[in-house]
Coordinates of C-alpha atoms in Angstrom, one line a residue:
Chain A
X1 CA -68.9 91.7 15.3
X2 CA -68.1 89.8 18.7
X3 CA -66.3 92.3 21.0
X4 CA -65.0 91.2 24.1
X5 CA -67.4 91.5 26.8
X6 CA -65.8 92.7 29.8
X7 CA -67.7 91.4 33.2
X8 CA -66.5 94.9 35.3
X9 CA -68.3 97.3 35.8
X10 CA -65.4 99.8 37.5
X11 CA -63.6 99.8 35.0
X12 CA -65.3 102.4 32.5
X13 CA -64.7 104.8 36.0
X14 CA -60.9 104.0 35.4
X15 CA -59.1 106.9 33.5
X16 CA -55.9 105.2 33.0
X17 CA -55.0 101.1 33.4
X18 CA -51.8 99.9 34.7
X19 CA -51.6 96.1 33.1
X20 CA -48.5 95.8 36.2
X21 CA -47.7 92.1 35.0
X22 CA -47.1 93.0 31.3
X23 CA -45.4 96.3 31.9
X24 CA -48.1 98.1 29.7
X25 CA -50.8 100.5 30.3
X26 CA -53.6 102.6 28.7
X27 CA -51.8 105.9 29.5
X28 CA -48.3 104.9 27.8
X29 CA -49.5 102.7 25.2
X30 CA -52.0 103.0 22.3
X31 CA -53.8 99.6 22.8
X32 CA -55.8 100.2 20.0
X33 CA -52.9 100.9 17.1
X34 CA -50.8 98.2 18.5
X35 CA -53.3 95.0 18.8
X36 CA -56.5 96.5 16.9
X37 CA -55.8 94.1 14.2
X38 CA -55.3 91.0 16.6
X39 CA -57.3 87.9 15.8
X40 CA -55.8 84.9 16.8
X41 CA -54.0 85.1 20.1
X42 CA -51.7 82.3 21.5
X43 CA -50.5 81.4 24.8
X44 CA -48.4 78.9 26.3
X45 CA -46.5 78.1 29.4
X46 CA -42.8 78.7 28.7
X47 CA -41.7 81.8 27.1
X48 CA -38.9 80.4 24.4
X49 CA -42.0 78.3 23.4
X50 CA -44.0 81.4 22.8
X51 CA -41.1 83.2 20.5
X52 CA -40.6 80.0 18.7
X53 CA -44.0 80.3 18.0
X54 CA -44.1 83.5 16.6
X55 CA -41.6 83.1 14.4
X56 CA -43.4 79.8 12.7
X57 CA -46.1 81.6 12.0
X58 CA -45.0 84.2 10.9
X59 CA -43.2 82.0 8.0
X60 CA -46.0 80.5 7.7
X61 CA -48.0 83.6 7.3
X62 CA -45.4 84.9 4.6
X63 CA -45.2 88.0 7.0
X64 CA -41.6 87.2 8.1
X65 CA -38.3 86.4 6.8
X66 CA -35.8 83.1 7.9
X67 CA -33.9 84.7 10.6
X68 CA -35.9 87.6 11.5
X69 CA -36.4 88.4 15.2
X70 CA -39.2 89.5 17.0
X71 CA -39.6 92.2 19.8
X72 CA -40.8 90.8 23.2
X73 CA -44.0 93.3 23.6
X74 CA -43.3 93.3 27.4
X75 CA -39.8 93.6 27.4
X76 CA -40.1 96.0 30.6
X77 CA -41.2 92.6 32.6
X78 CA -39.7 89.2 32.9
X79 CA -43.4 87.9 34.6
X80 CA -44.9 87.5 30.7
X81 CA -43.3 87.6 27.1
X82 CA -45.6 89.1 24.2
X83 CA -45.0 88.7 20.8
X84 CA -47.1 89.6 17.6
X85 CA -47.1 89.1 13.9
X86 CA -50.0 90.4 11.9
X87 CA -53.1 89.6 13.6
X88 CA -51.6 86.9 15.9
X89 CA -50.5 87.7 19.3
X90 CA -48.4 85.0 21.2
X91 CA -48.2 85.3 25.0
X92 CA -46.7 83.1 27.9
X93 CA -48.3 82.1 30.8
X94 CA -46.1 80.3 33.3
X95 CA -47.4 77.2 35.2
X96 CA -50.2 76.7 36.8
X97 CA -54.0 78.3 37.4
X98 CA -52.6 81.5 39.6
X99 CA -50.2 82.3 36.6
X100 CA -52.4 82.0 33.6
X101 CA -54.9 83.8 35.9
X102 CA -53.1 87.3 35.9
X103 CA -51.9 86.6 32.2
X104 CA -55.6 86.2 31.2
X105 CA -57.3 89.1 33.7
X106 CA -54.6 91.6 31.6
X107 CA -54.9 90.0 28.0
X108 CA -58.6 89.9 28.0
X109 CA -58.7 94.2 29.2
X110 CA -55.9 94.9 26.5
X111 CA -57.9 93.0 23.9
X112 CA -60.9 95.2 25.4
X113 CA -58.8 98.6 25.3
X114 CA -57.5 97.7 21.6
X115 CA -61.4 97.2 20.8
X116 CA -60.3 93.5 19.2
X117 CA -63.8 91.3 17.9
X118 CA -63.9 88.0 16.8
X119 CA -61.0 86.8 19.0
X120 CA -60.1 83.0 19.0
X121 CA -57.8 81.9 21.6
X122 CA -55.8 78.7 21.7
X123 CA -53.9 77.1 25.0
X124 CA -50.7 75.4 23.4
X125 CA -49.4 73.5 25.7
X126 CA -47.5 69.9 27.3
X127 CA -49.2 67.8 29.1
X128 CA -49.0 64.4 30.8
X129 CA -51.1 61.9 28.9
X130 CA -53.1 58.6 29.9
X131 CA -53.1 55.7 27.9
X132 CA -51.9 57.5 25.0
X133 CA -48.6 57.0 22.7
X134 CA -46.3 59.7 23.7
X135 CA -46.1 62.6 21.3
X136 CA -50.2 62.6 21.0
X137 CA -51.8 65.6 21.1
X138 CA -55.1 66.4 22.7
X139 CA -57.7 68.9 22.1
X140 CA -59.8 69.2 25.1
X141 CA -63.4 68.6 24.8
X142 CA -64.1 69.6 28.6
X143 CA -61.8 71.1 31.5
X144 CA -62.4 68.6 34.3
X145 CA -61.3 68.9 38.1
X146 CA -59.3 66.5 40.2
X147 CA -62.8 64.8 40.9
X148 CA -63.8 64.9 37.0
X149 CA -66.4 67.7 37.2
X150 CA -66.1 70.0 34.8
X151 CA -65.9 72.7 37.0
X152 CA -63.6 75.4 38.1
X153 CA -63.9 76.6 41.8
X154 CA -62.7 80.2 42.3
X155 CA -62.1 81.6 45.7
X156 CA -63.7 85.3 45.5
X157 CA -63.5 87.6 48.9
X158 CA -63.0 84.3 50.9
X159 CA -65.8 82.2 49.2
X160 CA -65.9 79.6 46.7
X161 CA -68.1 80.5 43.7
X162 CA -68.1 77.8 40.3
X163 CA -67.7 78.4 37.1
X164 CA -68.2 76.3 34.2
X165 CA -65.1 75.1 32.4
X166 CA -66.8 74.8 28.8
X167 CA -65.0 75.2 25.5
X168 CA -66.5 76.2 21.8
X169 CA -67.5 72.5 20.8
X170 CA -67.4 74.1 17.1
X171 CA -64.0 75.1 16.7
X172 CA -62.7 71.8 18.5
X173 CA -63.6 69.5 15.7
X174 CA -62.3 72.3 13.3
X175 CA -59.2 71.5 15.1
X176 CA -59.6 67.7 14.7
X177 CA -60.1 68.4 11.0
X178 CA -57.2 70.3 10.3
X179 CA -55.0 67.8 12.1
X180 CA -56.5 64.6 9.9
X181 CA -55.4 67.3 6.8
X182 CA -52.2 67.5 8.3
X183 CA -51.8 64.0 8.9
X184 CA -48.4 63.7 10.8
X185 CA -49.4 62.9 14.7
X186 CA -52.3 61.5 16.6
X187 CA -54.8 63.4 17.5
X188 CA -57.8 63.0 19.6
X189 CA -60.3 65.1 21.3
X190 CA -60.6 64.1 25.1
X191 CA -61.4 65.5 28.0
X192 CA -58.6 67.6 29.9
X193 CA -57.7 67.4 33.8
X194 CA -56.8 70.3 35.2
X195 CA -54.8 69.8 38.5
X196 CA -52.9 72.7 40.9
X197 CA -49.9 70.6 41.3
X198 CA -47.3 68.4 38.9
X199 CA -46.5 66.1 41.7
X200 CA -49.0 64.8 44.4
X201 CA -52.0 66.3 42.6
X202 CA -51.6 64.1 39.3
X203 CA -50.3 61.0 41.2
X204 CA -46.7 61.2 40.5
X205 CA -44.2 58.6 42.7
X206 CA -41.2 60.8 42.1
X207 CA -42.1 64.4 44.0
X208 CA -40.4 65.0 47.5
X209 CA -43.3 64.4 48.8
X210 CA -45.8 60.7 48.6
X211 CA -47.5 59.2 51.0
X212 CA -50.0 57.1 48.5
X213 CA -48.3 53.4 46.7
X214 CA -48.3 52.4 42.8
X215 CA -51.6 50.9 43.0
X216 CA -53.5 53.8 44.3
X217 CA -52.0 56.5 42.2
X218 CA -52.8 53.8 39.2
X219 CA -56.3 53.3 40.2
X220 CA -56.6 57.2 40.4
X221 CA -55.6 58.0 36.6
X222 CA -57.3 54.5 35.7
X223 CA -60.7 56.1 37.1
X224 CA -59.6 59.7 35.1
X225 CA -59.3 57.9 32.2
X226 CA -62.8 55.9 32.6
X227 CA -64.2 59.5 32.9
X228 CA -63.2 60.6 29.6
X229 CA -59.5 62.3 30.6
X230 CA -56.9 61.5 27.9
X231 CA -54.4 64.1 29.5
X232 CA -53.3 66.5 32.4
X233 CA -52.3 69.6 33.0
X234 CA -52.5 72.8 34.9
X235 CA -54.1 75.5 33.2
X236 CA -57.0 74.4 31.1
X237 CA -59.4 75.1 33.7
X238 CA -59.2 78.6 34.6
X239 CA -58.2 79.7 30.6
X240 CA -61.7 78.1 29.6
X241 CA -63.4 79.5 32.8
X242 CA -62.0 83.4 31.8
X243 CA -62.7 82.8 28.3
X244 CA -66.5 81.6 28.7
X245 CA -67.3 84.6 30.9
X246 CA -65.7 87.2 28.2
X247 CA -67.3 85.5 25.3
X248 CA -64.3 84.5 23.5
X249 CA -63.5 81.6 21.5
X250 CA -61.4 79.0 23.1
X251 CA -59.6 75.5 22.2
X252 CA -57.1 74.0 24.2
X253 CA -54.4 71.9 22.3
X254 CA -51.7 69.8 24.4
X255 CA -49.2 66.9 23.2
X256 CA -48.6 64.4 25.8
X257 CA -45.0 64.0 26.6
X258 CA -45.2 60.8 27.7
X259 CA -48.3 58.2 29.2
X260 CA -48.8 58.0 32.5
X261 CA -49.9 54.5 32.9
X262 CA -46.3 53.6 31.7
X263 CA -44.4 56.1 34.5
X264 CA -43.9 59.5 36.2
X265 CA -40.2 61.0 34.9
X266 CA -40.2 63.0 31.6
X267 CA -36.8 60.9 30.3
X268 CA -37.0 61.3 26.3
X269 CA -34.3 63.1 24.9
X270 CA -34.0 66.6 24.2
X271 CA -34.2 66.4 20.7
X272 CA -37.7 64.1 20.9
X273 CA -39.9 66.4 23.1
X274 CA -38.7 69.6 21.3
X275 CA -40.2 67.6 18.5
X276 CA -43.7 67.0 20.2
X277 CA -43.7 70.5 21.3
X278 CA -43.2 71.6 18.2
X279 CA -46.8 69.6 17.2
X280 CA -49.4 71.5 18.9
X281 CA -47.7 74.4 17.1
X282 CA -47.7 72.5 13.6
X283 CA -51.9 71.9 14.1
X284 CA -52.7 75.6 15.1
X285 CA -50.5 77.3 12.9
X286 CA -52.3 75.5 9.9
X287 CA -55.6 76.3 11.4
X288 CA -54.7 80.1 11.7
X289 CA -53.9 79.7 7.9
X290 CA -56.7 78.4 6.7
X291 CA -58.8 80.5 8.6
X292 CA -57.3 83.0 6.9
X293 CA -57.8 81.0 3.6
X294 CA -54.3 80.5 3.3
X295 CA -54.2 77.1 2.8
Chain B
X1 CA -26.8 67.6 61.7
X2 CA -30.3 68.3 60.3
X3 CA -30.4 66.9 56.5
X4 CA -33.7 67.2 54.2
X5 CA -36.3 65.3 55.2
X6 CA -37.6 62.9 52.7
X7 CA -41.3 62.1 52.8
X8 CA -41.2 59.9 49.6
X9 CA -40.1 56.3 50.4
X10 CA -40.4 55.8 46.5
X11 CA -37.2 57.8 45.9
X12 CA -34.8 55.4 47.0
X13 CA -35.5 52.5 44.2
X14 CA -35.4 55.0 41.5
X15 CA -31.8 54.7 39.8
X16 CA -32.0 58.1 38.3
X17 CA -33.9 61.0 39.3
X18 CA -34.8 63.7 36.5
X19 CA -35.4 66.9 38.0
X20 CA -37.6 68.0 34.7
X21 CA -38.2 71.4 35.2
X22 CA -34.2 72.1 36.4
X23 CA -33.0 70.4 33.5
X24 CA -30.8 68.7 35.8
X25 CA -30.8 65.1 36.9
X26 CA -28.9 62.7 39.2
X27 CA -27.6 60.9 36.4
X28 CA -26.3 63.7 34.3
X29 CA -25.2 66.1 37.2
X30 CA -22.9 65.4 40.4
X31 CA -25.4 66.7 43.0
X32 CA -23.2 66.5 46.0
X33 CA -20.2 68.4 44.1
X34 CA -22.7 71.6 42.8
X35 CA -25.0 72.0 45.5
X36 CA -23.3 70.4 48.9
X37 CA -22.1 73.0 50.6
X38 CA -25.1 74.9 50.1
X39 CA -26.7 76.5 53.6
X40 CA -28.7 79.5 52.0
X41 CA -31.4 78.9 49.8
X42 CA -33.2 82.3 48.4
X43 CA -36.5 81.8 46.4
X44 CA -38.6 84.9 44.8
X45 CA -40.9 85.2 41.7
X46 CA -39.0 86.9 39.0
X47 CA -35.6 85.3 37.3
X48 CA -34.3 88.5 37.0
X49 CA -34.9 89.5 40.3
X50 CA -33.1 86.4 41.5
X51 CA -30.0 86.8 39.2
X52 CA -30.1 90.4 41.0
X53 CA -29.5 88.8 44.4
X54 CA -26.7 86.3 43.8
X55 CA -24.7 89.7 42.4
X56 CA -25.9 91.6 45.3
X57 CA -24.9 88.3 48.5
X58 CA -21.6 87.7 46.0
X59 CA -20.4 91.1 46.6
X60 CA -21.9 91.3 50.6
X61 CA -19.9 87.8 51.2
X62 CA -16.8 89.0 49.3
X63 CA -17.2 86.4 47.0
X64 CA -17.4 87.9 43.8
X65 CA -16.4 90.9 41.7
X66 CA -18.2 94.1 40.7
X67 CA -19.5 93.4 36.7
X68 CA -18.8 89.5 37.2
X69 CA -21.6 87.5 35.6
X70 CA -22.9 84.3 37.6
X71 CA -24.3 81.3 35.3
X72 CA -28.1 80.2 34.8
X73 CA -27.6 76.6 36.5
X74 CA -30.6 76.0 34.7
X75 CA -30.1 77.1 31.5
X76 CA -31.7 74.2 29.7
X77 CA -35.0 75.4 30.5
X78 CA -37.2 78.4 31.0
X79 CA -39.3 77.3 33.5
X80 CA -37.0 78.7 36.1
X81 CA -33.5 80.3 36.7
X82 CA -30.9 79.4 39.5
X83 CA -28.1 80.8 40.3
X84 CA -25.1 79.8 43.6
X85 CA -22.2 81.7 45.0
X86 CA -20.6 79.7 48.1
X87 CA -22.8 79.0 50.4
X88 CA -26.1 80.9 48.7
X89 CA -28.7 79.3 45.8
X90 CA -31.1 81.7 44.5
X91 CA -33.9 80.3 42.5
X92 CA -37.3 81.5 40.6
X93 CA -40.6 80.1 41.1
X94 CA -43.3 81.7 38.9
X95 CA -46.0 83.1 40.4
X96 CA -48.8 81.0 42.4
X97 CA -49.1 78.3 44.3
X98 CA -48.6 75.7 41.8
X99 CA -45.4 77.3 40.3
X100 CA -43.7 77.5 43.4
X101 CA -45.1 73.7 44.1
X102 CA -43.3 72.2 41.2
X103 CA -40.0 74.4 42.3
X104 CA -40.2 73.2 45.4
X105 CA -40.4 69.4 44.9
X106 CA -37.3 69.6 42.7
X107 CA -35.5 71.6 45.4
X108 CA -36.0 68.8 48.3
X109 CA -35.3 66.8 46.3
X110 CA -32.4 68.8 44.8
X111 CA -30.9 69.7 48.0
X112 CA -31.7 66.0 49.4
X113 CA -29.7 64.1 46.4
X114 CA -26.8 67.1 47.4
X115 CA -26.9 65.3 50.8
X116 CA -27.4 69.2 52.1
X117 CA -27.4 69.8 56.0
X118 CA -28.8 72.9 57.9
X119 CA -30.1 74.6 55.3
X120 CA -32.5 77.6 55.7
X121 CA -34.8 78.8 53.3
X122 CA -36.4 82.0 52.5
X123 CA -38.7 83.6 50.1
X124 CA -38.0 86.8 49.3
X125 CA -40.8 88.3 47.3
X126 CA -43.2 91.3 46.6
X127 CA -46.9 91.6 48.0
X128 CA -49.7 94.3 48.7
X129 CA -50.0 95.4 52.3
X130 CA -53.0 95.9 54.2
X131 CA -52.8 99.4 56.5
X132 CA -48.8 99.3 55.9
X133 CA -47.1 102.3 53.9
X134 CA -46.1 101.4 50.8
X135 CA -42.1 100.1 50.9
X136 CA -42.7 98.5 54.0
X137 CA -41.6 94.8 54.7
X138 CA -43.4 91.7 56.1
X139 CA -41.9 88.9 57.7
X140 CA -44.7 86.5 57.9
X141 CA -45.9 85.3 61.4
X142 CA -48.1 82.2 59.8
X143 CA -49.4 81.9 55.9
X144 CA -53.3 82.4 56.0
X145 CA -55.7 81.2 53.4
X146 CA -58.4 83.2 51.6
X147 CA -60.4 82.8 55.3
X148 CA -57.8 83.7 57.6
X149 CA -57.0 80.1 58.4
X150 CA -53.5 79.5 59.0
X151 CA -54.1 76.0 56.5
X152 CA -52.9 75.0 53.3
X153 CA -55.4 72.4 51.4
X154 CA -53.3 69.8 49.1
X155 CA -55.3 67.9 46.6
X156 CA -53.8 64.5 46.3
X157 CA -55.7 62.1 44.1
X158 CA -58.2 63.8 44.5
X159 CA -59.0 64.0 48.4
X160 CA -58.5 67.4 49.8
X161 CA -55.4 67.0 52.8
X162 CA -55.3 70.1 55.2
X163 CA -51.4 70.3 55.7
X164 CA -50.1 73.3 58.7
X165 CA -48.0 76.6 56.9
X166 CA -46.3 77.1 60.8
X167 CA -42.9 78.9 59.8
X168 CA -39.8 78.7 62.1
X169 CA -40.9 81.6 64.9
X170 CA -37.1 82.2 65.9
X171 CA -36.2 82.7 62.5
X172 CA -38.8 85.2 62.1
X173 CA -37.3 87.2 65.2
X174 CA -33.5 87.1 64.0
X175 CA -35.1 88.7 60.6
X176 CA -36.9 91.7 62.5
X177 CA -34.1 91.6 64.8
X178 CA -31.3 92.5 61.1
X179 CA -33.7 94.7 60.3
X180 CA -33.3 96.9 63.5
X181 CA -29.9 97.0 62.7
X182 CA -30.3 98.1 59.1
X183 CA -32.3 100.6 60.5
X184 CA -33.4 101.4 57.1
X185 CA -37.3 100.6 56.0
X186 CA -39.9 100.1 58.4
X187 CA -40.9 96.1 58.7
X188 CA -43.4 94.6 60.5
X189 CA -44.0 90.7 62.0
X190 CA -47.7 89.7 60.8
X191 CA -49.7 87.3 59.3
X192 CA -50.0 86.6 55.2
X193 CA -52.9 86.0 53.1
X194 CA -51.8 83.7 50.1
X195 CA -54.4 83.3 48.0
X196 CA -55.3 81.4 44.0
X197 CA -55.5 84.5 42.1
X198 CA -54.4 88.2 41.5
X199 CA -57.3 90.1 41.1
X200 CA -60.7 88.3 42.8
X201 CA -59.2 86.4 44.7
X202 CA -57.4 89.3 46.8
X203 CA -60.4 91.8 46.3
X204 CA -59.2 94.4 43.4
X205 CA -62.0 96.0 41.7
X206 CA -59.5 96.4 38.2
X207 CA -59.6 92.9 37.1
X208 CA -60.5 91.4 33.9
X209 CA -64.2 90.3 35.8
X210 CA -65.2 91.7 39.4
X211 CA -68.7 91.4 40.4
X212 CA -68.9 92.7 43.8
X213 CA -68.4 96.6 44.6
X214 CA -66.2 98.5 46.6
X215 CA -67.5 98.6 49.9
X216 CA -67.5 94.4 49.9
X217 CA -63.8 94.7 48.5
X218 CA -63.0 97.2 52.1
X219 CA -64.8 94.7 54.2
X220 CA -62.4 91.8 53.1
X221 CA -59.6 93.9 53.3
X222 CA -60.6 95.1 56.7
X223 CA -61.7 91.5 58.1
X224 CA -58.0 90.6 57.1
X225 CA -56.8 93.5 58.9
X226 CA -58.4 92.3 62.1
X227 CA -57.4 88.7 62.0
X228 CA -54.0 89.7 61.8
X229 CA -53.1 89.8 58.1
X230 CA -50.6 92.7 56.9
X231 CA -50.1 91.6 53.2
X232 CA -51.2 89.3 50.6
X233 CA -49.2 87.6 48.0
X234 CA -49.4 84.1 46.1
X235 CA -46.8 81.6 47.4
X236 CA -46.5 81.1 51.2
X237 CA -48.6 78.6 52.1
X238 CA -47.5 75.8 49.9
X239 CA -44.2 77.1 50.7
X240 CA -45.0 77.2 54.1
X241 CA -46.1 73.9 54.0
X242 CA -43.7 72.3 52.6
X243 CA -40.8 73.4 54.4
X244 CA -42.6 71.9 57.6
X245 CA -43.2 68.3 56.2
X246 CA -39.8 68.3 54.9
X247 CA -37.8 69.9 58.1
X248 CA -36.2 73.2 56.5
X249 CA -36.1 75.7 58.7
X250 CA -38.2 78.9 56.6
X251 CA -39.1 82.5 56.5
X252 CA -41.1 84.6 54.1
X253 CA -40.1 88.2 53.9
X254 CA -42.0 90.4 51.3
X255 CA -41.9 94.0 50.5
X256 CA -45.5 95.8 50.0
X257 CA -45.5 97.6 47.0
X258 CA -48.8 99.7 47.6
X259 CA -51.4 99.6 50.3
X260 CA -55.1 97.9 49.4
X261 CA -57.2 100.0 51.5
X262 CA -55.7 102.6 49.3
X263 CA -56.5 101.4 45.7
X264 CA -55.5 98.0 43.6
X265 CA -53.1 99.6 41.1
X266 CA -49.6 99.2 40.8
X267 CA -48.8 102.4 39.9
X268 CA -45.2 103.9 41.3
X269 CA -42.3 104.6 39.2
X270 CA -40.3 102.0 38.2
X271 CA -37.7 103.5 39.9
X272 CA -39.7 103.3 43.4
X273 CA -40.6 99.6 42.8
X274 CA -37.2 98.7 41.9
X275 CA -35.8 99.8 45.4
X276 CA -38.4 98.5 47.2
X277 CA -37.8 95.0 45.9
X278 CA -34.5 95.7 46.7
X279 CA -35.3 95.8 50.7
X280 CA -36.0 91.8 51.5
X281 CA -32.8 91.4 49.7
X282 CA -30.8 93.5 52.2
X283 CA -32.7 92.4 55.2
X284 CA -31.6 88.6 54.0
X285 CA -28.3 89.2 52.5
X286 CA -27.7 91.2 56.0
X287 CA -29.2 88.1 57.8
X288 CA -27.1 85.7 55.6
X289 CA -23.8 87.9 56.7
X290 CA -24.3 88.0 60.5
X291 CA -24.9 84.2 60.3
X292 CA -21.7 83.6 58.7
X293 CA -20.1 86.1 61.0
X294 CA -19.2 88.4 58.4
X295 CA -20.8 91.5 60.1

């Protein structure tokens, strides 16, 4: 059995513990009853994303029925939504490093409190992609930096310590696999750039803010994708920092909502990215099941 | 006149301008008619918190009725919420740096397309204090980094670019000057610490990981104290920042919801916390009254 491995000490001297950002704690909840059985948990940026999610799998799953609604777990706070179906728990994270950073500090301690083992954690996100077809979906293969390390720099009492931004090479190409069994989008594993801003940090023209030209912002992503990165986003990085230092297994699945090389503004209809969103879903819900042999 | 400052000479060839994470754009939305008379723009975390504000300014202004309901102008998305009575916008922004990044660019940009003039902007959020009572409210002198440097580093392709985080000092005075009026919660003028992260990042010893003890956590914290810092929270820098390069006149007032030389958790009554967030909004809405000569 895996168990979480919890790298905090002060927390065994803890007799109760407030989890503020999902409006949950060890002295009003029973961790244990209500996510013991979690094995697969999912998280995401936007919070209709995440319910959508947990109402495909749970189809999927044969554990719901066409219609049914789920409870948001952290109804008490609009910071997060939680949802769960069997042993899959689907949480929002926001945008951004900072806000999957609290979402992750509480998730991993209520996985810890519930005394979950052999967790497998998936990122399903969007992402900006480079030199890929719109609607591709990338599983990262490392979480690199705005310079292309794969690195993650956290700032702890003032000073900079790094952390390695590795992810479970295994249950990538498991990934890969079940998408070539699905067969219904391009898929490829890349490497992952992990920036802390949608604008100037990933070399859009269009923020409210530029002071760099066309050619430099092309010969930026140009050099990103010589490095290995087939997509950007804003998470990755932190998630597979978190993840490496508890011991849990982590992928990070993205589809590309458009290519970069081509232009900065996300201008396909409604209709066509709720469609690509709906892909990363498609890949790890079909994982989840035949992990569970249910495929 | 003082209109929005535009430091993106790119802007002016695009045709349309999608604001992605609004779900509004230039060529779908009349910018000028929605948003031009805006003067007021409120900013804080939480959606719900900001839906709470345009009820509360509607009433204060006279401008709206007890139990009337004000529309999500961004209701195609979740990434934030936005809501305007008369002169006033209230908008979400996440949490971190990056969250608040995003919201801003599409803001400027927002309030430049509305061709807005004058406009003054505040955030209006929750921290923890350092040496403060709990309850009490800062309105922040300069943003601060994770070393007390009053400095916000922007990665743009990246290169690391040290921007200033000066806020408008006369703005700051008129604040603490409402809240003598009010007379109601003790607030202070002082320097804030934004930092990356939640739990190492601003010392708590209840995180997910924490390797370093107590007595290094109280050093921080009291290092902080010294240089001149009376709370911490995740946004002002960039917020800070941006403001400047753009022109906006800005102020960050946050309540402290807990003292850090005391402990890390969160742990008063919902009730408590709900009044407490409750104080930047009457120290603004009070500010937004006396400017319109309404007290």
């Amino acid at each position: 059995e895996n168990f979480i491995h919890l790298c905090n000490p002060h927390l065994e001297k803890m007799k109760e513990d407030i989890l503020y950002h999902f409006a949950l704690g060890t002295g009003t909840h029973d961790f244990p009853a209500l996510f013991g059985d979690v094995k697969f948990v999912c998280v995401g940026g936007s919070p209709s994303r995440m319910r959508a999610f947990i109402a495909y799998i749970a189809e999927e799953l044969g554990l719901g029925s066409p219609g049914c609604d789920y409870p948001n777990i952290c109804a008490g706070t609009d910071r997060y939504a939680m949802y769960k179906v069997g042993p899959v728990l689907s949480v929002s994270h926001g945008m951004g490093i900072p806000s999957i950073s609290i979402m992750l500090h509480e998730l991993i301690k209520l996985l810890y409190h519930a005394k979950c083992s052999n967790i497998t954690i998936v990122r399903i996100g969007t992402s900006g992609g480079i030199g890929l077809e719109p609607g591709s979906v990338v599983i990262t293969r490392q979480s690199v930096d705005a310079t292309f390390k794969p690195q993650f720099e956290q700032v702890i009492l003032g000073k900079t310590v790094i952390r390695s931004t590795n992810l479970d090479e295994q249950l990538a190409k498991e990934l890969m696999e079940c998408s070539k069994e699905i067969g219904q989008f391009n898929t490829v594993i890349g490497n992952t750039m992990c920036t802390l801003d949608f604008y100037e940090g990933q070399g859009r023209l269009d923020g409210a803010i530029c002071l760099y030209n066309e050619e430099e912002k092309l010969q930026y992503l140009k050099e990103a994708y010589d490095s290995g990165v087939r997509n950007i986003e804003m998470e990755s990085s932190v998630f597979a920092a978190m993840c490496n230092l508890s011991g849990v297994k982590a992928a990070v699945v993205c589809v590309t909502l458009l290519n970069r090389l081509e232009g900065d503004q996300i201008s396909s209809s409604h209709d066509v990215l709720v469609e690509y969103q709906q892909r990363p879903q498609k890949l790890v819900g079909y994982f989840i099941k035949k992990s569970l042999g249910k495929v």
